Coordinates of C-alpha atoms in Angstrom, one line a residue:
Chain A
M277 CA 66.3 82.3 95.1
T278 CA 67.0 79.7 92.5
S279 CA 68.9 76.5 93.2
A280 CA 69.7 75.8 89.6
P281 CA 73.2 74.6 89.0
D282 CA 75.5 77.2 87.6
T283 CA 79.2 77.8 87.5
C284 CA 81.2 78.5 90.6
R285 CA 84.1 80.9 91.3
T286 CA 86.6 80.6 94.1
I287 CA 86.5 83.1 96.8
G288 CA 89.6 83.5 99.0
W289 CA 89.6 86.0 101.8
N290 CA 91.7 86.1 105.0
G291 CA 92.4 82.4 105.3
I292 CA 89.0 81.2 104.1
V293 CA 88.6 79.6 100.6
L294 CA 85.3 78.4 99.2
N295 CA 83.6 77.9 95.9
C296 CA 80.6 80.2 95.5
P297 CA 78.0 80.1 92.7
Q298 CA 78.6 82.8 90.1
H299 CA 75.2 84.4 90.6
L300 CA 76.0 85.4 94.2
E301 CA 77.7 88.7 94.9
V302 CA 80.2 88.5 97.7
F303 CA 80.7 91.6 99.9
V304 CA 83.5 92.1 102.3
S305 CA 81.8 93.5 105.3
E306 CA 84.7 93.3 107.8
E307 CA 88.1 91.6 107.9
K308 CA 86.6 88.3 108.8
H309 CA 83.0 88.7 107.6
L310 CA 81.7 88.0 104.2
V311 CA 78.1 88.6 103.0
F312 CA 76.7 86.7 100.1
E313 CA 73.9 88.4 98.2
Q314 CA 71.6 87.7 95.4
D315 CA 69.6 90.4 93.7
F316 CA 70.6 92.9 96.3
L317 CA 69.3 90.8 99.1
P318 CA 71.5 88.9 101.6
V319 CA 71.3 85.1 101.3
F320 CA 73.8 84.2 104.0
E321 CA 76.8 85.5 105.8
L322 CA 80.0 84.0 107.0
R323 CA 82.0 85.1 110.0
W324 CA 85.1 83.5 111.4
H325 CA 87.9 83.9 113.8
T326 CA 91.0 82.0 114.5
N327 CA 91.5 82.6 118.2
K328 CA 92.1 79.2 119.7
K329 CA 91.5 80.4 123.2
N330 CA 87.8 80.9 122.7
K331 CA 86.1 77.6 123.2
Q332 CA 83.2 76.5 121.1
E333 CA 80.9 76.2 124.2
K334 CA 81.6 79.9 125.1
I335 CA 80.9 81.1 121.5
L336 CA 77.8 79.0 121.3
R337 CA 76.5 80.4 124.6
N338 CA 77.1 84.0 123.5
L339 CA 75.5 83.3 120.2
Q340 CA 72.4 81.8 121.7
Q341 CA 72.1 84.8 124.1
E342 CA 72.5 87.3 121.3
T343 CA 70.3 85.7 118.7
N344 CA 67.8 83.7 120.7
L345 CA 68.5 80.7 118.5
L346 CA 68.2 77.3 119.9
L347 CA 70.5 74.3 119.5
L348 CA 69.3 71.6 117.2
D349 CA 69.8 67.9 118.1
S350 CA 70.2 66.6 114.5
V351 CA 72.6 67.6 111.8
P352 CA 71.1 67.9 108.2
P353 CA 72.5 65.4 105.7
V354 CA 74.3 68.1 103.6
W355 CA 76.3 69.0 106.7
Q356 CA 77.0 65.6 108.0
K357 CA 80.2 65.0 106.0
L358 CA 81.8 68.0 107.7
T359 CA 81.6 66.3 111.1
S360 CA 84.9 64.5 110.4
S361 CA 86.8 67.9 110.1
Y362 CA 84.7 70.2 112.2
A363 CA 82.8 70.2 115.5
L364 CA 79.4 71.2 114.3
N365 CA 76.4 72.9 115.9
M366 CA 73.2 73.7 114.1
L367 CA 70.9 76.5 115.5
A368 CA 67.3 77.2 114.7
E369 CA 64.7 79.8 115.7
K370 CA 62.3 78.8 118.4
G371 CA 59.5 76.6 117.1
H372 CA 61.3 76.0 113.8
K373 CA 62.9 72.8 112.7
T374 CA 64.9 74.3 109.8
Y375 CA 68.3 75.5 110.8
K376 CA 69.1 79.2 110.7
A377 CA 72.8 79.1 111.6
A378 CA 75.7 76.7 111.8
L379 CA 78.7 77.0 114.0
L380 CA 81.7 75.1 112.9
T381 CA 85.0 74.7 114.7
C382 CA 87.9 73.2 112.8
K383 CA 89.5 70.3 114.6
V384 CA 92.9 71.1 113.0
C385 CA 93.4 74.8 113.2
G386 CA 90.7 75.8 115.7
T387 CA 89.1 78.3 113.4
S388 CA 85.4 79.0 114.4
L389 CA 83.1 79.7 111.4
L390 CA 79.6 80.9 111.7
F391 CA 77.2 80.6 108.8
F392 CA 74.0 82.6 109.2
F393 CA 71.2 82.1 106.7
F394 CA 68.8 85.0 105.9
K395 CA 66.7 82.7 103.8
N396 CA 65.7 79.1 104.3
P397 CA 68.9 77.2 103.6
E398 CA 66.9 74.0 102.7
E399 CA 65.6 75.8 99.6
N400 CA 69.2 76.3 98.5
A401 CA 70.5 72.9 99.3
L402 CA 72.7 72.9 96.1
I403 CA 74.4 76.2 97.0
V404 CA 75.0 75.0 100.5
H405 CA 76.4 71.8 99.2
K406 CA 78.8 73.6 96.9
L407 CA 80.0 75.9 99.6
L408 CA 80.5 73.2 102.2
S409 CA 82.3 70.8 99.8
S410 CA 84.8 73.4 99.0
L411 CA 85.3 75.1 102.4
Q412 CA 88.9 75.4 103.6
C413 CA 90.1 77.3 106.6
H414 CA 93.7 76.2 106.7
D415 CA 96.2 74.7 104.3
E416 CA 98.1 71.7 105.7
R417 CA 100.9 72.3 103.2
K418 CA 101.4 75.8 104.6
A419 CA 101.5 77.0 101.1
D420 CA 100.7 80.6 99.9
K421 CA 97.3 82.0 100.9
L422 CA 94.7 82.7 98.2
W423 CA 93.2 86.2 98.0
A424 CA 90.4 86.1 95.4
I425 CA 87.5 88.6 95.6
Q426 CA 85.6 90.6 93.0
D427 CA 87.5 89.9 89.7
F428 CA 91.1 89.5 90.9
R429 CA 93.1 86.8 92.6
C430 CA 96.5 86.7 94.0
L431 CA 98.6 84.2 96.0
L432 CA 100.5 85.7 99.0
P433 CA 102.8 84.1 101.5
S434 CA 101.0 83.0 104.6
T435 CA 103.1 85.4 106.7
F436 CA 101.4 88.4 105.0
T437 CA 98.7 89.9 107.2
L438 CA 95.9 92.2 105.9
S439 CA 96.5 95.6 107.4
S440 CA 93.7 97.6 105.6
Y441 CA 91.4 97.4 102.6
S442 CA 88.9 99.5 100.7
F443 CA 86.4 98.7 98.0
A444 CA 85.6 102.1 96.5
A445 CA 83.8 102.5 93.1
G446 CA 86.4 101.6 90.5
L447 CA 89.3 101.2 92.9
S448 CA 89.9 98.2 95.1
R449 CA 92.9 98.3 97.4
L450 CA 94.3 95.7 99.8
S451 CA 97.3 96.5 102.0
F452 CA 99.5 93.8 103.7
A453 CA 102.3 93.8 106.1
D454 CA 105.0 91.2 106.6
S455 CA 107.6 92.1 109.2
E456 CA 109.3 95.2 107.6
L457 CA 107.7 94.8 104.2
T458 CA 104.6 96.6 103.2
M459 CA 102.6 95.6 100.1
H460 CA 99.7 97.4 98.5
L461 CA 97.6 95.6 95.8
C462 CA 95.2 97.6 93.8
R463 CA 92.8 97.0 90.9
I464 CA 91.2 99.8 88.9
A465 CA 88.1 99.6 86.7
P466 CA 87.3 100.6 84.0
A467 CA 90.9 101.2 82.8
A468 CA 89.9 103.0 79.6
Q469 CA 88.3 105.9 81.4
R470 CA 91.2 106.3 83.8
L471 CA 93.7 106.3 81.0
E472 CA 91.9 109.1 79.2
T473 CA 93.0 111.6 81.7
A474 CA 96.3 110.2 82.9
S475 CA 99.1 108.0 81.5
L476 CA 99.9 104.6 83.0
A477 CA 103.1 106.0 84.5
E478 CA 101.3 109.0 86.1
L479 CA 98.7 106.7 87.6
M480 CA 101.4 104.4 89.0
L481 CA 103.3 107.3 90.7
L482 CA 100.0 108.7 92.0
L483 CA 98.9 105.4 93.5
G484 CA 102.4 104.7 94.8
D485 CA 102.6 108.2 96.4
T486 CA 106.1 108.7 95.0
A487 CA 107.9 111.1 92.7
A488 CA 110.2 109.8 90.0
A489 CA 111.7 111.2 86.8
E490 CA 110.3 109.9 83.6
A491 CA 113.8 108.3 82.8
E492 CA 113.6 106.2 86.0
I493 CA 110.3 104.5 84.9
I494 CA 110.6 101.4 82.8
H495 CA 108.0 101.2 80.1
R496 CA 107.0 97.7 79.0
D497 CA 104.3 96.4 76.8
Q498 CA 101.1 97.2 78.7
S499 CA 102.9 97.9 82.0
V500 CA 105.1 100.4 83.7
L501 CA 107.6 99.6 86.5
Y502 CA 109.6 101.7 88.9
S503 CA 112.1 100.5 91.4
R504 CA 114.1 102.5 94.0
Q505 CA 117.2 101.2 95.6
P506 CA 118.8 104.2 97.1
T507 CA 122.4 104.6 98.4
I508 CA 123.1 104.8 102.1
F509 CA 123.0 108.6 102.0
S510 CA 119.8 108.7 100.0
Q511 CA 118.3 106.2 102.4
I512 CA 119.0 108.5 105.3
M513 CA 117.4 111.5 103.4
I514 CA 114.3 109.4 102.5
R515 CA 114.0 108.2 106.1
L516 CA 114.2 111.8 107.3
K517 CA 111.1 112.4 105.2
R518 CA 109.4 109.5 107.1
K519 CA 109.2 107.4 104.0
L520 CA 110.4 103.9 103.3
P521 CA 113.5 104.0 101.1
F522 CA 113.2 100.8 99.1
Q523 CA 110.3 100.7 96.7
W524 CA 109.2 98.5 93.8
M525 CA 106.0 99.1 91.9
I526 CA 104.3 98.0 88.8
L527 CA 101.0 99.0 87.1
R528 CA 99.7 96.7 84.4
H529 CA 97.0 97.3 81.8
H530 CA 94.7 94.4 81.1
Q531 CA 93.3 95.6 77.8
K532 CA 90.9 92.7 77.3
E533 CA 89.4 92.9 80.8
D534 CA 89.6 96.8 80.8
R535 CA 91.4 96.8 84.1
L536 CA 94.5 98.1 85.7
S537 CA 96.3 96.1 88.3
G538 CA 99.0 97.4 90.5
L539 CA 101.5 96.0 93.1
F540 CA 103.4 98.3 95.3
F541 CA 106.1 97.2 97.7
E542 CA 108.0 99.3 100.3
S543 CA 110.5 98.4 102.9
R544 CA 113.3 99.7 105.0
K545 CA 115.5 96.9 103.7
P546 CA 116.3 95.7 100.2
L547 CA 113.2 94.0 98.7
P548 CA 113.1 90.3 98.1
Q549 CA 112.9 90.3 94.3
K550 CA 112.2 86.6 93.9
M551 CA 109.2 86.8 96.2
I552 CA 107.9 89.9 94.4
Q553 CA 108.1 88.1 91.0
T554 CA 106.2 85.1 92.4
I555 CA 103.5 87.4 93.8
L556 CA 103.3 89.3 90.5
E557 CA 103.0 86.1 88.5
S558 CA 100.1 85.0 90.6
Y559 CA 98.2 88.3 90.5
E560 CA 95.6 88.0 87.8
I561 CA 92.4 89.5 86.6
I562 CA 89.5 87.1 86.1
P563 CA 87.0 88.2 83.5
L564 CA 83.5 88.9 84.9
Chain B
M257 CA 50.8 105.2 125.2
K258 CA 54.3 106.6 125.6
L259 CA 54.7 110.1 127.0
F260 CA 57.4 111.0 124.6
P261 CA 56.9 108.8 121.5
S262 CA 60.1 108.1 119.6
K263 CA 60.4 109.8 116.3
S264 CA 60.1 107.5 113.3
D265 CA 63.3 107.1 111.4
P266 CA 62.9 108.7 108.0
T267 CA 66.0 107.0 106.5
P268 CA 64.8 104.2 104.1
S269 CA 66.3 100.8 104.3
R270 CA 68.7 99.6 101.6
S271 CA 66.1 97.6 99.8
Q272 CA 63.6 100.4 100.0
A273 CA 66.2 102.9 98.6
L274 CA 66.9 100.5 95.8
Q275 CA 63.3 100.3 94.8
C276 CA 63.0 104.2 94.7
I277 CA 62.6 105.9 91.3
P278 CA 64.8 109.0 90.9
K279 CA 63.2 111.8 89.0
Q280 CA 64.9 114.8 87.5
N281 CA 64.0 118.2 88.9
D282 CA 62.1 120.0 86.1
T283 CA 63.1 123.4 87.2
I284 CA 66.8 122.7 86.7
R285 CA 68.3 123.8 83.4
W286 CA 70.8 121.3 81.9
E287 CA 72.4 120.8 78.6
E288 CA 74.5 118.1 76.9
L289 CA 77.9 119.3 75.8
D290 CA 79.7 118.2 72.6
N291 CA 81.8 115.7 74.5
G292 CA 78.6 114.1 76.0
D293 CA 79.1 115.7 79.5
I294 CA 76.1 117.2 81.2
L295 CA 76.2 120.8 82.4
F296 CA 73.8 122.0 85.0
T297 CA 72.9 125.6 85.7
Y298 CA 70.8 126.0 88.8
P299 CA 69.9 128.9 91.0
L300 CA 71.8 129.5 94.2
P301 CA 69.7 128.9 97.3
L302 CA 70.1 132.3 98.8
S303 CA 68.3 133.7 101.8
S304 CA 66.0 136.7 101.3
F305 CA 68.6 139.0 102.8
F306 CA 71.3 138.1 100.2
L307 CA 68.7 138.1 97.4
A308 CA 67.8 141.7 98.4
L309 CA 71.5 142.6 98.4
H310 CA 71.8 141.1 94.9
R311 CA 68.8 142.9 93.6
R312 CA 70.2 146.2 95.0
F313 CA 73.7 145.9 93.7
A314 CA 73.7 143.6 90.7
K315 CA 73.9 145.0 87.2
N316 CA 71.1 142.9 85.8
Q317 CA 68.7 142.8 88.7
N318 CA 66.3 140.3 87.1
N319 CA 68.9 137.6 86.9
V320 CA 69.0 135.2 89.9
P321 CA 72.5 134.2 90.8
T322 CA 73.2 130.7 89.5
K323 CA 75.8 128.0 89.8
K324 CA 77.2 125.6 87.2
L325 CA 78.0 122.0 87.6
Q326 CA 79.6 119.8 85.0
L327 CA 79.3 116.0 85.3
D328 CA 82.0 113.7 84.2
Q329 CA 81.4 110.8 81.7
M330 CA 80.1 108.4 84.3
G331 CA 77.9 110.9 86.0
S332 CA 76.4 112.0 82.7
F333 CA 75.6 108.4 81.9
V334 CA 73.7 108.0 85.2
W335 CA 71.9 111.3 84.6
M336 CA 70.7 110.1 81.2
Q337 CA 69.3 107.0 82.9
I338 CA 67.1 109.0 85.2
D339 CA 63.9 109.0 83.2
G340 CA 61.4 108.8 86.0
E341 CA 60.7 105.2 85.3
K342 CA 63.9 103.2 86.1
T343 CA 64.5 102.3 89.8
V344 CA 67.8 102.9 91.5
K345 CA 68.4 99.1 91.3
E346 CA 67.8 99.1 87.5
I347 CA 70.2 102.0 87.1
I348 CA 72.9 100.2 89.1
L349 CA 72.6 97.1 87.0
I350 CA 72.7 99.1 83.7
F351 CA 75.7 101.1 85.0
S352 CA 77.5 97.9 86.0
K353 CA 76.9 96.3 82.6
H354 CA 77.8 99.4 80.6
H355 CA 81.1 100.1 82.5
N356 CA 82.0 96.4 82.9
I357 CA 82.4 96.7 86.7
T358 CA 81.0 94.6 89.6
V359 CA 77.5 95.3 90.9
Q360 CA 79.0 96.1 94.3
E361 CA 81.2 98.9 92.7
A362 CA 78.3 100.1 90.6
E363 CA 76.1 100.3 93.7
H364 CA 78.8 102.4 95.6
A365 CA 79.2 104.7 92.6
V366 CA 75.5 105.2 91.7
T367 CA 74.2 105.6 95.2
A368 CA 76.9 108.1 96.1
F369 CA 76.2 110.1 92.9
L370 CA 72.4 110.1 93.5
K371 CA 72.9 111.2 97.0
M372 CA 75.0 114.1 95.8
L373 CA 72.3 115.0 93.2
G374 CA 69.7 114.8 95.9
L375 CA 71.6 117.1 98.3
R376 CA 71.8 119.7 95.5
E377 CA 68.0 119.2 94.8
L378 CA 68.7 118.1 91.2
I379 CA 66.6 115.0 91.7
A380 CA 63.9 113.7 93.9
L381 CA 63.3 110.1 94.9
H382 CA 59.8 108.6 94.6

């Protein structure tokens, strides 16, 4: 692994934001588990959880039992500046002085983060420094949460919780829930090949799992939009089919990046148009 | 020595699988169509009983029953990369670059596709 300086990109996933060197591939392993790889080999992983009830001592004890790692007395210089914001514990393998894992507990939000290094982290001091200097587990302003993974990014209200996700070949999908509102975010690559077999409108209806007449679809430059605001009677009929009556969906074609990005909202109640517009404006494709 | 020694796991690890070199099955007939897609024609793996039935009742008894499989554009691209020299890892990187997708997505797509080809005995991994 090289520790040569290179550009960074921001990763935002389920409450965690950090800057990661461009040459590392980030894999979402679980809802709160990211694996950072280089050349198909894991470099380190990050796990976290926000349960305030679990005390750091208990986590540490469990961790030591499961991994046979031992607690180190000293904190390496790169990590020392984190001690003002986090309660920090470094762990090493028996007979080794170099740390293998680091357990951090945020003094503000109580989030526990575990960094586990598959390779000697001291060889990659620069990467570790970049990660740590940008690490965020909470936003004191309670602003929107950043979701940035692969080649897309989006800002969502902090009340949105991730309900499911999938990263299939060419189709990434994240689903969120916020009280009665459901939102699906998708990103398709490469767009050109998908558009060879189906139009943008057809793809949107397919992804949105809805049927609409061509006249109901609004065609804009490089995007298609569909909105359903049914009457009371129609709402009852749709609800009888066990579907949510209010829908708003858009599928955009990013020609330059060769991507399709889609946002799909569903609810039992009329949809908050202002919030949808804010989310739509923040949803962007980042060139690879 | 164990009385019942545990069987060794034949499944290779991810890094071992990525280092493997896929090789096309020489006995499989395939052709490149005008649109660039690959069309396979391969014999159906029938048991001797069904083969005997086929020989008895088929019009042309010398012809072995075959099956056809047409790959899409992406599948055809991967098939053309299988030259007996490139490793799975190299194919993933080429695929990712050619289709402008992330390495993670390319790995999903290529490995699933190679697995499908392997199950149909169209390729072998070395």
